[in-house]
Tab-separated table of N, CA, C and O in Angstrom:
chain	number	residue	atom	x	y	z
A	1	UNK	N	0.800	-1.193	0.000
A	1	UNK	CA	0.000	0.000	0.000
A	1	UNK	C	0.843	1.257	0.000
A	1	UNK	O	0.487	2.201	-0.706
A	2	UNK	N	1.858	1.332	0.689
A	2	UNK	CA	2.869	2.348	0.933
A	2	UNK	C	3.362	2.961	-0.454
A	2	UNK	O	4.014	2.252	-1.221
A	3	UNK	N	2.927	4.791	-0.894
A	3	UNK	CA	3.349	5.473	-1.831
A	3	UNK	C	4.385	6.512	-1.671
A	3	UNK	O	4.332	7.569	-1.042
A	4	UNK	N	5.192	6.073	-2.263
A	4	UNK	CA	6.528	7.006	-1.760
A	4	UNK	C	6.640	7.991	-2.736
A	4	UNK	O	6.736	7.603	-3.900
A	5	UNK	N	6.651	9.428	-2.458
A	5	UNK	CA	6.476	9.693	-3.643
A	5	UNK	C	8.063	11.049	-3.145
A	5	UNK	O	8.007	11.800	-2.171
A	6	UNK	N	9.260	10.974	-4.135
A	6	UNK	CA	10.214	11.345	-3.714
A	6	UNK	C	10.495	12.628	-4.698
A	6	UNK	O	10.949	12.253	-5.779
A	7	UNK	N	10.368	13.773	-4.613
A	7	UNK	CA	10.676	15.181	-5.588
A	7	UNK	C	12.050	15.313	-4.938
A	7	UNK	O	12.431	15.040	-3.799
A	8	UNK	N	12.801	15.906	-6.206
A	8	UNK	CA	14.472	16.174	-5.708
A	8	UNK	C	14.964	16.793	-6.577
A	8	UNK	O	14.437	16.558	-7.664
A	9	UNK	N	15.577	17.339	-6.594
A	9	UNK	CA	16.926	18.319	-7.458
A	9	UNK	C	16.991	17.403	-8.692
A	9	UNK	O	17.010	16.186	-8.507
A	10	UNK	N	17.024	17.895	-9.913
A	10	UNK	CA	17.283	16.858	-10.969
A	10	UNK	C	18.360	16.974	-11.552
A	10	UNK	O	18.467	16.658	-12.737
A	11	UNK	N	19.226	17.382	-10.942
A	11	UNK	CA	21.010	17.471	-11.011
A	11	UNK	C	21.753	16.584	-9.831
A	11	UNK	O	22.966	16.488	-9.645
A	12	UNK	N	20.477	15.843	-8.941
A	12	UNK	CA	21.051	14.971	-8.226
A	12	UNK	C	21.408	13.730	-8.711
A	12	UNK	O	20.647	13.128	-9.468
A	13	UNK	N	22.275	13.355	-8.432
A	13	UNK	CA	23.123	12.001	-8.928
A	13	UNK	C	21.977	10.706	-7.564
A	13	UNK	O	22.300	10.639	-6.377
A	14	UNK	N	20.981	10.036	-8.040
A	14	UNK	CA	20.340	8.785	-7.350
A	14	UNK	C	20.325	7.885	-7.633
A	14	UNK	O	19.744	7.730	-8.707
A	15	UNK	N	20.923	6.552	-6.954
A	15	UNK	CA	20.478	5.322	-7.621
A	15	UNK	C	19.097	5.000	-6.897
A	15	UNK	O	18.846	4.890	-5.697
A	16	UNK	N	18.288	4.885	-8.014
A	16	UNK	CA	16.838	5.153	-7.635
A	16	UNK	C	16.439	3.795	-7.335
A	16	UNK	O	15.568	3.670	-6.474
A	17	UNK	N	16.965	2.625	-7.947
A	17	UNK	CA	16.739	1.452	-8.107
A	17	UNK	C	16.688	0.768	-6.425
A	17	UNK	O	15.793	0.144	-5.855
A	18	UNK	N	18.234	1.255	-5.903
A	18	UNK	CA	18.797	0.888	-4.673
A	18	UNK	C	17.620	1.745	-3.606
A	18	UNK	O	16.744	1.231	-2.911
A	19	UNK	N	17.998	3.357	-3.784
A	19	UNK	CA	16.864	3.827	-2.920
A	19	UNK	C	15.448	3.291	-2.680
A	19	UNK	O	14.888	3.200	-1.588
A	20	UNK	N	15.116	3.057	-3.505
A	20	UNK	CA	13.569	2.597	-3.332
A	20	UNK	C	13.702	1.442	-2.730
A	20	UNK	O	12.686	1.159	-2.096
A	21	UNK	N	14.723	0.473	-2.649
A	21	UNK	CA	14.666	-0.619	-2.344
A	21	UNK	C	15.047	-0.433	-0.936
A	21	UNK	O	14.404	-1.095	-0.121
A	22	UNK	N	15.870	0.257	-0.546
A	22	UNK	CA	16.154	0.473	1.236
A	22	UNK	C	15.198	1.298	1.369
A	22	UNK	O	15.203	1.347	2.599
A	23	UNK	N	14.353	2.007	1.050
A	23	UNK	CA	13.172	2.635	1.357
A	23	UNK	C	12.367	1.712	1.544
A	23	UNK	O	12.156	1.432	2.724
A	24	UNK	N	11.573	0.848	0.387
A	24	UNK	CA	10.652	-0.273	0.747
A	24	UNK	C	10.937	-1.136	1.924
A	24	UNK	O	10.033	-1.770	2.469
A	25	UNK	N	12.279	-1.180	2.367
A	25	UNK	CA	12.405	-2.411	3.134
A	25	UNK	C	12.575	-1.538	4.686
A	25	UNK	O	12.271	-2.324	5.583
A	26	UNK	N	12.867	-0.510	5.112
A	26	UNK	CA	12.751	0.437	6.280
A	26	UNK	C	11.228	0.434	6.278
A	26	UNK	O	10.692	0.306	7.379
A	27	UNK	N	10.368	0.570	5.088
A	27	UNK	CA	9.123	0.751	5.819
A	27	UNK	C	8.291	-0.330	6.219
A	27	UNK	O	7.338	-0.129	6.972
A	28	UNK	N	8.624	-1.695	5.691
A	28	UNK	CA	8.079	-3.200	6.318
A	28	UNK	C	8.884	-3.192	7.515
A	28	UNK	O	8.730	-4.283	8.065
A	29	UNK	N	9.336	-2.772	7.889
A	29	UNK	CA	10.039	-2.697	9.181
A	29	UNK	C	9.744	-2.066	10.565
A	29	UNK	O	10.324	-2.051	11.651
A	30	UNK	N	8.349	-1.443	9.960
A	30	UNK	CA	8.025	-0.264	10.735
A	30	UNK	C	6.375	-0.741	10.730
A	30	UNK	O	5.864	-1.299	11.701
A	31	UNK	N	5.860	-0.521	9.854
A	31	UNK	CA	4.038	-0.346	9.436
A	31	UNK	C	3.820	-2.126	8.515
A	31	UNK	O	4.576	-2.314	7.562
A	32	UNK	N	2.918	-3.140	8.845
A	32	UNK	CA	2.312	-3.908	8.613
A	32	UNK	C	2.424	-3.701	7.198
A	32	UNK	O	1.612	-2.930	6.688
A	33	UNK	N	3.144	-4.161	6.593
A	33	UNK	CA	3.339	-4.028	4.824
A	33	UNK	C	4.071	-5.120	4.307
A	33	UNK	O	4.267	-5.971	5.175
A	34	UNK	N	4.647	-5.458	2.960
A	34	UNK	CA	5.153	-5.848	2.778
A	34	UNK	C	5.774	-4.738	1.305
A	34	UNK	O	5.286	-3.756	0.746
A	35	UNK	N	7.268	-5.655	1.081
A	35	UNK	CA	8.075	-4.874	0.139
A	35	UNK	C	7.153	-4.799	-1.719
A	35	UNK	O	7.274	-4.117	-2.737
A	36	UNK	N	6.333	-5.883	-1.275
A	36	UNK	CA	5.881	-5.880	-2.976
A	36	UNK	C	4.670	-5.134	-3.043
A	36	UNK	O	3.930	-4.934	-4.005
A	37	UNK	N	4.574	-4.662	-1.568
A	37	UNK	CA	2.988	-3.828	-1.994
A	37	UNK	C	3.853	-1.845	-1.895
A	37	UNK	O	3.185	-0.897	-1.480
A	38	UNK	N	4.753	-1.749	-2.183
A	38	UNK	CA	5.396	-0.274	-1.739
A	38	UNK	C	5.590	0.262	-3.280
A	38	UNK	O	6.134	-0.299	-4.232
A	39	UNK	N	5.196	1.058	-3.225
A	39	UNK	CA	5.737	2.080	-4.414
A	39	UNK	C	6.030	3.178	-4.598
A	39	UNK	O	5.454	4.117	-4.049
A	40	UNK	N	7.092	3.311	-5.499
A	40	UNK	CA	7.914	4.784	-5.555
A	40	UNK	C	7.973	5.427	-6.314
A	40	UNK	O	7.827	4.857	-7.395
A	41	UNK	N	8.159	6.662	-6.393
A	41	UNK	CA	7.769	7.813	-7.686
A	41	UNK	C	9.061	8.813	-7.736
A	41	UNK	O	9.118	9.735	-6.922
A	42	UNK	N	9.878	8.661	-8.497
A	42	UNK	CA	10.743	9.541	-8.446
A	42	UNK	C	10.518	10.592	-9.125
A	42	UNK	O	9.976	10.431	-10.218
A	43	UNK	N	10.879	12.029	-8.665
A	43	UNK	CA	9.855	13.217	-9.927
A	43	UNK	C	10.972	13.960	-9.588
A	43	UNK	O	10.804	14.447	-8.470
A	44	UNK	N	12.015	14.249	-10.059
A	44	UNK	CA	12.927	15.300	-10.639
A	44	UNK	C	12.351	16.734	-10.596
A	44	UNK	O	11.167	16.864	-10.910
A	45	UNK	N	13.020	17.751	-10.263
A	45	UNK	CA	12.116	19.078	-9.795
A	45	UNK	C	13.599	19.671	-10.970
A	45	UNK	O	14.790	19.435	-10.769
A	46	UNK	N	12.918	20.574	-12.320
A	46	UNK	CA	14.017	21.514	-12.601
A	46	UNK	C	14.658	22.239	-12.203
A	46	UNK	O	15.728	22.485	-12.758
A	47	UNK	N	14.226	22.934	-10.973
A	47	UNK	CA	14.428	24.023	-10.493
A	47	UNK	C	14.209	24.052	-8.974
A	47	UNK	O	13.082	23.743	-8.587
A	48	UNK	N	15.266	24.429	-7.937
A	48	UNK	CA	14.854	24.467	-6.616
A	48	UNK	C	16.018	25.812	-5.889
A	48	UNK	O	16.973	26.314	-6.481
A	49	UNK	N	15.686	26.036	-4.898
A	49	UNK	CA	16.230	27.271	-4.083
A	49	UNK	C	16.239	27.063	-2.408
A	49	UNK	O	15.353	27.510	-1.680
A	50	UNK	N	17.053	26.532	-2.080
A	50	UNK	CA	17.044	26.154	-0.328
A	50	UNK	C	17.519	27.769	0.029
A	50	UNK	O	18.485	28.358	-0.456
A	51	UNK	N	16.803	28.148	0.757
A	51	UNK	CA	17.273	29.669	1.829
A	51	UNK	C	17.065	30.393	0.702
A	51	UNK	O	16.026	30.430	0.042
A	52	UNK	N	18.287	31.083	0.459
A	52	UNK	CA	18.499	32.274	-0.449
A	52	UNK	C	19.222	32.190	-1.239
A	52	UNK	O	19.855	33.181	-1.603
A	53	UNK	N	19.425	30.776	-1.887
A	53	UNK	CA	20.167	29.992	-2.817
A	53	UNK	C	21.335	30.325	-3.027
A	53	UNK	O	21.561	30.544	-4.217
A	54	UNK	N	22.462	30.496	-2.124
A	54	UNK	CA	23.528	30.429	-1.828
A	54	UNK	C	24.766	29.438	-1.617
A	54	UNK	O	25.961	29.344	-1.898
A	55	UNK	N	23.499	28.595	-0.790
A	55	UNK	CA	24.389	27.288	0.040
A	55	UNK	C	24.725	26.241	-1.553
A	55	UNK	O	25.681	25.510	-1.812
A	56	UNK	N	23.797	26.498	-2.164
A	56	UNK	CA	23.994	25.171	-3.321
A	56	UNK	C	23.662	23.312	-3.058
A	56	UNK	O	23.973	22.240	-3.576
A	57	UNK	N	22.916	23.790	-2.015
A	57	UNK	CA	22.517	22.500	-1.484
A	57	UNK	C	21.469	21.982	-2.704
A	57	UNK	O	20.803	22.686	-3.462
A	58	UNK	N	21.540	20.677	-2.641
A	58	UNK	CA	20.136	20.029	-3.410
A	58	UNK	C	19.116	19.622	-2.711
A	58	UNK	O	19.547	19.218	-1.632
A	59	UNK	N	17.953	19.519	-2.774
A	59	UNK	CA	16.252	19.164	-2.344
A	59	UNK	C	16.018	17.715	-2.790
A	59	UNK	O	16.039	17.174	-3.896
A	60	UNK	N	15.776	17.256	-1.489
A	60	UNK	CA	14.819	15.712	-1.510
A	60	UNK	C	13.910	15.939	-0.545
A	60	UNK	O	14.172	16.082	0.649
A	61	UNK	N	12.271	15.993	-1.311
A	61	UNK	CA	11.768	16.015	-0.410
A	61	UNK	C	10.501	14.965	-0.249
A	61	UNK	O	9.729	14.993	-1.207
A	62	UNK	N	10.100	13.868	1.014
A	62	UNK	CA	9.920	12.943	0.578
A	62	UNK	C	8.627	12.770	1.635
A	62	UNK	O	8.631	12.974	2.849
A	63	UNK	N	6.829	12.052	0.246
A	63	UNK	CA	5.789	12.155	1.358
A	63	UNK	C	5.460	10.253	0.907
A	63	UNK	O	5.357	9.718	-0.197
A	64	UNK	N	5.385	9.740	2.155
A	64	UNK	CA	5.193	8.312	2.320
A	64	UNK	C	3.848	8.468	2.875
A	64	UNK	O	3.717	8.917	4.014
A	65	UNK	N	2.497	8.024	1.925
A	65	UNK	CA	1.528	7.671	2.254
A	65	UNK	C	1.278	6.592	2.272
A	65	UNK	O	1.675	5.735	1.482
A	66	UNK	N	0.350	6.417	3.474
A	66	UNK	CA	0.224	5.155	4.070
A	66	UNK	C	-1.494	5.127	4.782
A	66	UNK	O	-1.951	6.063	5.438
A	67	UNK	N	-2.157	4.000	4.506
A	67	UNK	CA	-3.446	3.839	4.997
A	67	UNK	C	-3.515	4.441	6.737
A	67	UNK	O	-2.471	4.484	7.389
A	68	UNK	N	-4.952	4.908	7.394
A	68	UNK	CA	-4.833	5.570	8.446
A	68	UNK	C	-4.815	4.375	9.504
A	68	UNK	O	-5.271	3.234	9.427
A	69	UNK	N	-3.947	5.210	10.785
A	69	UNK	CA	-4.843	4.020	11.748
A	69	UNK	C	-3.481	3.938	12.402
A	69	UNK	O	-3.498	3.959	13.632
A	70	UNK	N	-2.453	3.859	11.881
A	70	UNK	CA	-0.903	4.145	12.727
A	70	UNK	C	-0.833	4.277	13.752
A	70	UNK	O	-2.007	4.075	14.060
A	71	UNK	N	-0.206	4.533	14.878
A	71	UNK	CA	0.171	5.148	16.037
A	71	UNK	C	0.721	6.511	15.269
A	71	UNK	O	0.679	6.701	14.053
A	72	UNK	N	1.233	7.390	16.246
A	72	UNK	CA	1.900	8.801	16.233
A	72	UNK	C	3.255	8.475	16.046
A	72	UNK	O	4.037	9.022	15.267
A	73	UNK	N	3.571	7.142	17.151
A	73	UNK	CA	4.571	6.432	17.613
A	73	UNK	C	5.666	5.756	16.295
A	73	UNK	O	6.881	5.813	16.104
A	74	UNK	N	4.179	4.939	15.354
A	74	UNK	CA	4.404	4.170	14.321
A	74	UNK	C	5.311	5.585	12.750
A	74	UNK	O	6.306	5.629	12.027
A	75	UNK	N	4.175	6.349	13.032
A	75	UNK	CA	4.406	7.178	11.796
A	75	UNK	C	5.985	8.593	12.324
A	75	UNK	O	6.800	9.181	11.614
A	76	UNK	N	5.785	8.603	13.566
A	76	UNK	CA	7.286	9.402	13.875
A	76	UNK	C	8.433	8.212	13.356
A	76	UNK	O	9.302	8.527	12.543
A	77	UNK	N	8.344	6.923	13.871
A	77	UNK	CA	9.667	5.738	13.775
A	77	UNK	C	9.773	6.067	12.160
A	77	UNK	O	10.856	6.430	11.700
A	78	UNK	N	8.773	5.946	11.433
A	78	UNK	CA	8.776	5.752	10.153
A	78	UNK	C	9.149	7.093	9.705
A	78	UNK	O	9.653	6.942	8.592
A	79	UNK	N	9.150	8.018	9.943
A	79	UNK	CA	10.009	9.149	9.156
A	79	UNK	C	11.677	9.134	9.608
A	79	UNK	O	12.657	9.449	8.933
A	80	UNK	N	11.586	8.621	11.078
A	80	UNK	CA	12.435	8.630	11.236
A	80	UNK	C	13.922	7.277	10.401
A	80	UNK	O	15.147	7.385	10.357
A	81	UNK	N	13.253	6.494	10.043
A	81	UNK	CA	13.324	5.699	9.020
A	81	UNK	C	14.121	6.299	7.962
A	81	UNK	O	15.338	6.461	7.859
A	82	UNK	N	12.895	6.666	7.003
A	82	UNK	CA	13.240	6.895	5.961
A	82	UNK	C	14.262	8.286	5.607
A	82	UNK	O	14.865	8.491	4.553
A	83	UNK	N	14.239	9.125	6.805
A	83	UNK	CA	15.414	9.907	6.722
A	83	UNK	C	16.544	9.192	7.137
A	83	UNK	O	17.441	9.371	6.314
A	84	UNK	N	16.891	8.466	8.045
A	84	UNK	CA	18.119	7.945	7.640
A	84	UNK	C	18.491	7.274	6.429
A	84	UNK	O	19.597	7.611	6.008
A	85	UNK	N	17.826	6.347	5.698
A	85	UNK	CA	17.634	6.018	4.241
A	85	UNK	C	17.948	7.233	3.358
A	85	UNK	O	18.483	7.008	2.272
A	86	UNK	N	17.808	7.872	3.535
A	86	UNK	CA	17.705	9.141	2.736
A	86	UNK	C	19.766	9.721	3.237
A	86	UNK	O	20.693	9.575	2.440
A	87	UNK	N	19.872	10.109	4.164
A	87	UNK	CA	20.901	10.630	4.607
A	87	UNK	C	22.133	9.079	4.315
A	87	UNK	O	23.287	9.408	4.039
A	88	UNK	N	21.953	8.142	4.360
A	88	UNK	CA	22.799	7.562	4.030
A	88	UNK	C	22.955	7.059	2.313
A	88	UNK	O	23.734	6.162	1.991
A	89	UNK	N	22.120	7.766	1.349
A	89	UNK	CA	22.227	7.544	0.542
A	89	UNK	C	22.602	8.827	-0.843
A	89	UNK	O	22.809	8.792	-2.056
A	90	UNK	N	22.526	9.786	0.159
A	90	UNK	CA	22.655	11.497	-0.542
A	90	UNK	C	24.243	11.431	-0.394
A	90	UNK	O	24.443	10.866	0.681
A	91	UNK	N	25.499	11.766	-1.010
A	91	UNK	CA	26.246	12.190	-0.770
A	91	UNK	C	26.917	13.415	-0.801
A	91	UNK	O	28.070	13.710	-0.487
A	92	UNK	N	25.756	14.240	-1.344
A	92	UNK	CA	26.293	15.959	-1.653
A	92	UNK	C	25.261	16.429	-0.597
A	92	UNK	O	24.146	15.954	-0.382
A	93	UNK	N	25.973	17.622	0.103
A	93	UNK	CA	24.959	18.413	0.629
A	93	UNK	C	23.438	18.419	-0.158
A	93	UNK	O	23.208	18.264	-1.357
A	94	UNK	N	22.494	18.656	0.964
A	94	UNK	CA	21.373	18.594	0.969
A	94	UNK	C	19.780	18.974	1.885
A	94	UNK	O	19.990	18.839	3.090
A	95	UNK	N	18.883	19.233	1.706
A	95	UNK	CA	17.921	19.688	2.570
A	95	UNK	C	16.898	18.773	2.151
A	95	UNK	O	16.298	18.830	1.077
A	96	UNK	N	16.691	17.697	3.307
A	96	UNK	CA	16.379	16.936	3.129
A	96	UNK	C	14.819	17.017	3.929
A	96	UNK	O	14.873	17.506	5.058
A	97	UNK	N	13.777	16.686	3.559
A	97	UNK	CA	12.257	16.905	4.412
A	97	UNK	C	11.607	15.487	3.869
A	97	UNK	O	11.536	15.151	2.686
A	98	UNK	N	11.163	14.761	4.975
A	98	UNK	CA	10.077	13.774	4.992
A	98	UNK	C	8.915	13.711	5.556
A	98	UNK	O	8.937	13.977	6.758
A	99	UNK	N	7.512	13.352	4.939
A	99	UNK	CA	6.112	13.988	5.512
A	99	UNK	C	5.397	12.560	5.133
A	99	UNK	O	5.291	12.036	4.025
A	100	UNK	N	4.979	12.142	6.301
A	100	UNK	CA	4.460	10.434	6.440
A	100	UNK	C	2.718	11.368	6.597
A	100	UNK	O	2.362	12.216	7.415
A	101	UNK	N	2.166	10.900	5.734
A	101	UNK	CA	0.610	11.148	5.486
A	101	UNK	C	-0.715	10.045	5.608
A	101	UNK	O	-0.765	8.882	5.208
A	102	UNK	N	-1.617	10.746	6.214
A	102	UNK	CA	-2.447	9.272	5.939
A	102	UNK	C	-3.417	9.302	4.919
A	102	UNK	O	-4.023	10.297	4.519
A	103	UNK	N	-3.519	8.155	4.532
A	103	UNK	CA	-4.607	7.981	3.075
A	103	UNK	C	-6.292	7.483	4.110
A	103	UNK	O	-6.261	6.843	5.161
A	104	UNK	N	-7.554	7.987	3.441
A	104	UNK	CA	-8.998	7.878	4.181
A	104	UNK	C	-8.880	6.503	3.828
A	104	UNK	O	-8.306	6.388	2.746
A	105	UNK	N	-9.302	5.123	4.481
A	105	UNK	CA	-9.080	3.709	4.318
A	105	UNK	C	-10.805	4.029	3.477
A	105	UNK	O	-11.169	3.276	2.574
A	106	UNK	N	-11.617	5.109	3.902
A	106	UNK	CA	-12.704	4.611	3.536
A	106	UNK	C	-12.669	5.145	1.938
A	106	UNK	O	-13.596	4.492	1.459
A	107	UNK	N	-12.151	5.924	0.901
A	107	UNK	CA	-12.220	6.653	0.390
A	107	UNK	C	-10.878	6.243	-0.720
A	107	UNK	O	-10.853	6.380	-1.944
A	108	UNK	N	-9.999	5.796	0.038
A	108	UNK	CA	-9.019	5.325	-0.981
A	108	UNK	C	-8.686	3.897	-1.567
A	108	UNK	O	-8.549	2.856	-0.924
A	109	UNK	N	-8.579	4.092	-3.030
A	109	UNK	CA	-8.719	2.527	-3.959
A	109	UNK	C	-7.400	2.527	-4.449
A	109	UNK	O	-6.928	3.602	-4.821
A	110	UNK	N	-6.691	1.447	-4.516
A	110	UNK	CA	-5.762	0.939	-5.558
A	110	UNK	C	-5.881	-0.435	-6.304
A	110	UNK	O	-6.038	-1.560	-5.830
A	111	UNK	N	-5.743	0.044	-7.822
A	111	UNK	CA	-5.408	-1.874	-8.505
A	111	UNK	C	-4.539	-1.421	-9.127
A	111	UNK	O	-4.011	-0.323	-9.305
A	112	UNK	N	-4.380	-3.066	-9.661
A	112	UNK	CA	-3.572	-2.752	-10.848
A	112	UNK	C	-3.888	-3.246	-11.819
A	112	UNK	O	-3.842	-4.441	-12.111
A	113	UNK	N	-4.322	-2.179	-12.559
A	113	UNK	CA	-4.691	-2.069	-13.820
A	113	UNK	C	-3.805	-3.231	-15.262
A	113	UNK	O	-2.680	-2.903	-15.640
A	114	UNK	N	-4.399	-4.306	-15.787
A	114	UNK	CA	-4.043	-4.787	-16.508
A	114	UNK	C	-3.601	-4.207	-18.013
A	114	UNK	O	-2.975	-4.860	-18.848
A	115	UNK	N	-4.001	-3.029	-18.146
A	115	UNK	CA	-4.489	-2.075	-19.621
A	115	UNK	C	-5.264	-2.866	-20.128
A	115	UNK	O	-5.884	-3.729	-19.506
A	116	UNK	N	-5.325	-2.623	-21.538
A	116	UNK	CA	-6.751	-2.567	-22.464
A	116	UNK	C	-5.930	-3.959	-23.627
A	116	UNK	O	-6.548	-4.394	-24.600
């Protein structure tokens, strides 16, 4: 169920393949999931400005939605998670933000669509 959806500097150097994969596996670690139900969205941002765009830092900024019903407990561990995932996988300066969200269980659908 878990949607990772990751915006970042698109002059950042990511192995997206690896990230997502220590991402998926920090969050079965945390919230009742498993690795084959997690998915990730990498979206490249052209353009970003941390402060007063000086520092030259790059932007990852990262929202993991997840069905409601968590603890406070569950969804703090879990950011706390995925920012280390994150910090051990950035090697250039960076401003890094993670925002664990909940999806309405009553209101939200996923399949997967076979196409036409």
């Amino acid at each position: 169920m878990p949607q990772i959806l990751v915006d970042h500097s698109a002059e950042l150097a990511l192995d997206r393949t690896g990230l997502a994969a220590r991402l998926h596996q920090a969050i079965t670690e945390v919230i009742d999931t498993t690795v084959a139900e997690c998915k990730t969205v990498f979206r490249p941002a052209g353009g970003h400005t941390v402060g007063d765009g000086r520092s030259g830092e790059a932007v990852v900024l990262v929202e993991v939605k997840i069905l409601a019903g968590r603890t406070a407990e569950q969804r703090a561990e879990l950011t706390a998670r995925v920012l280390a995932v994150l910090r051990a996988g950035i090697a250039v300066p960076a401003a890094i933000g993670v925002q664990v969200t909940e999806l309405d269980r009553d209101t939200y659908r996923f399949v997967h669509h076979p196409g036409r």
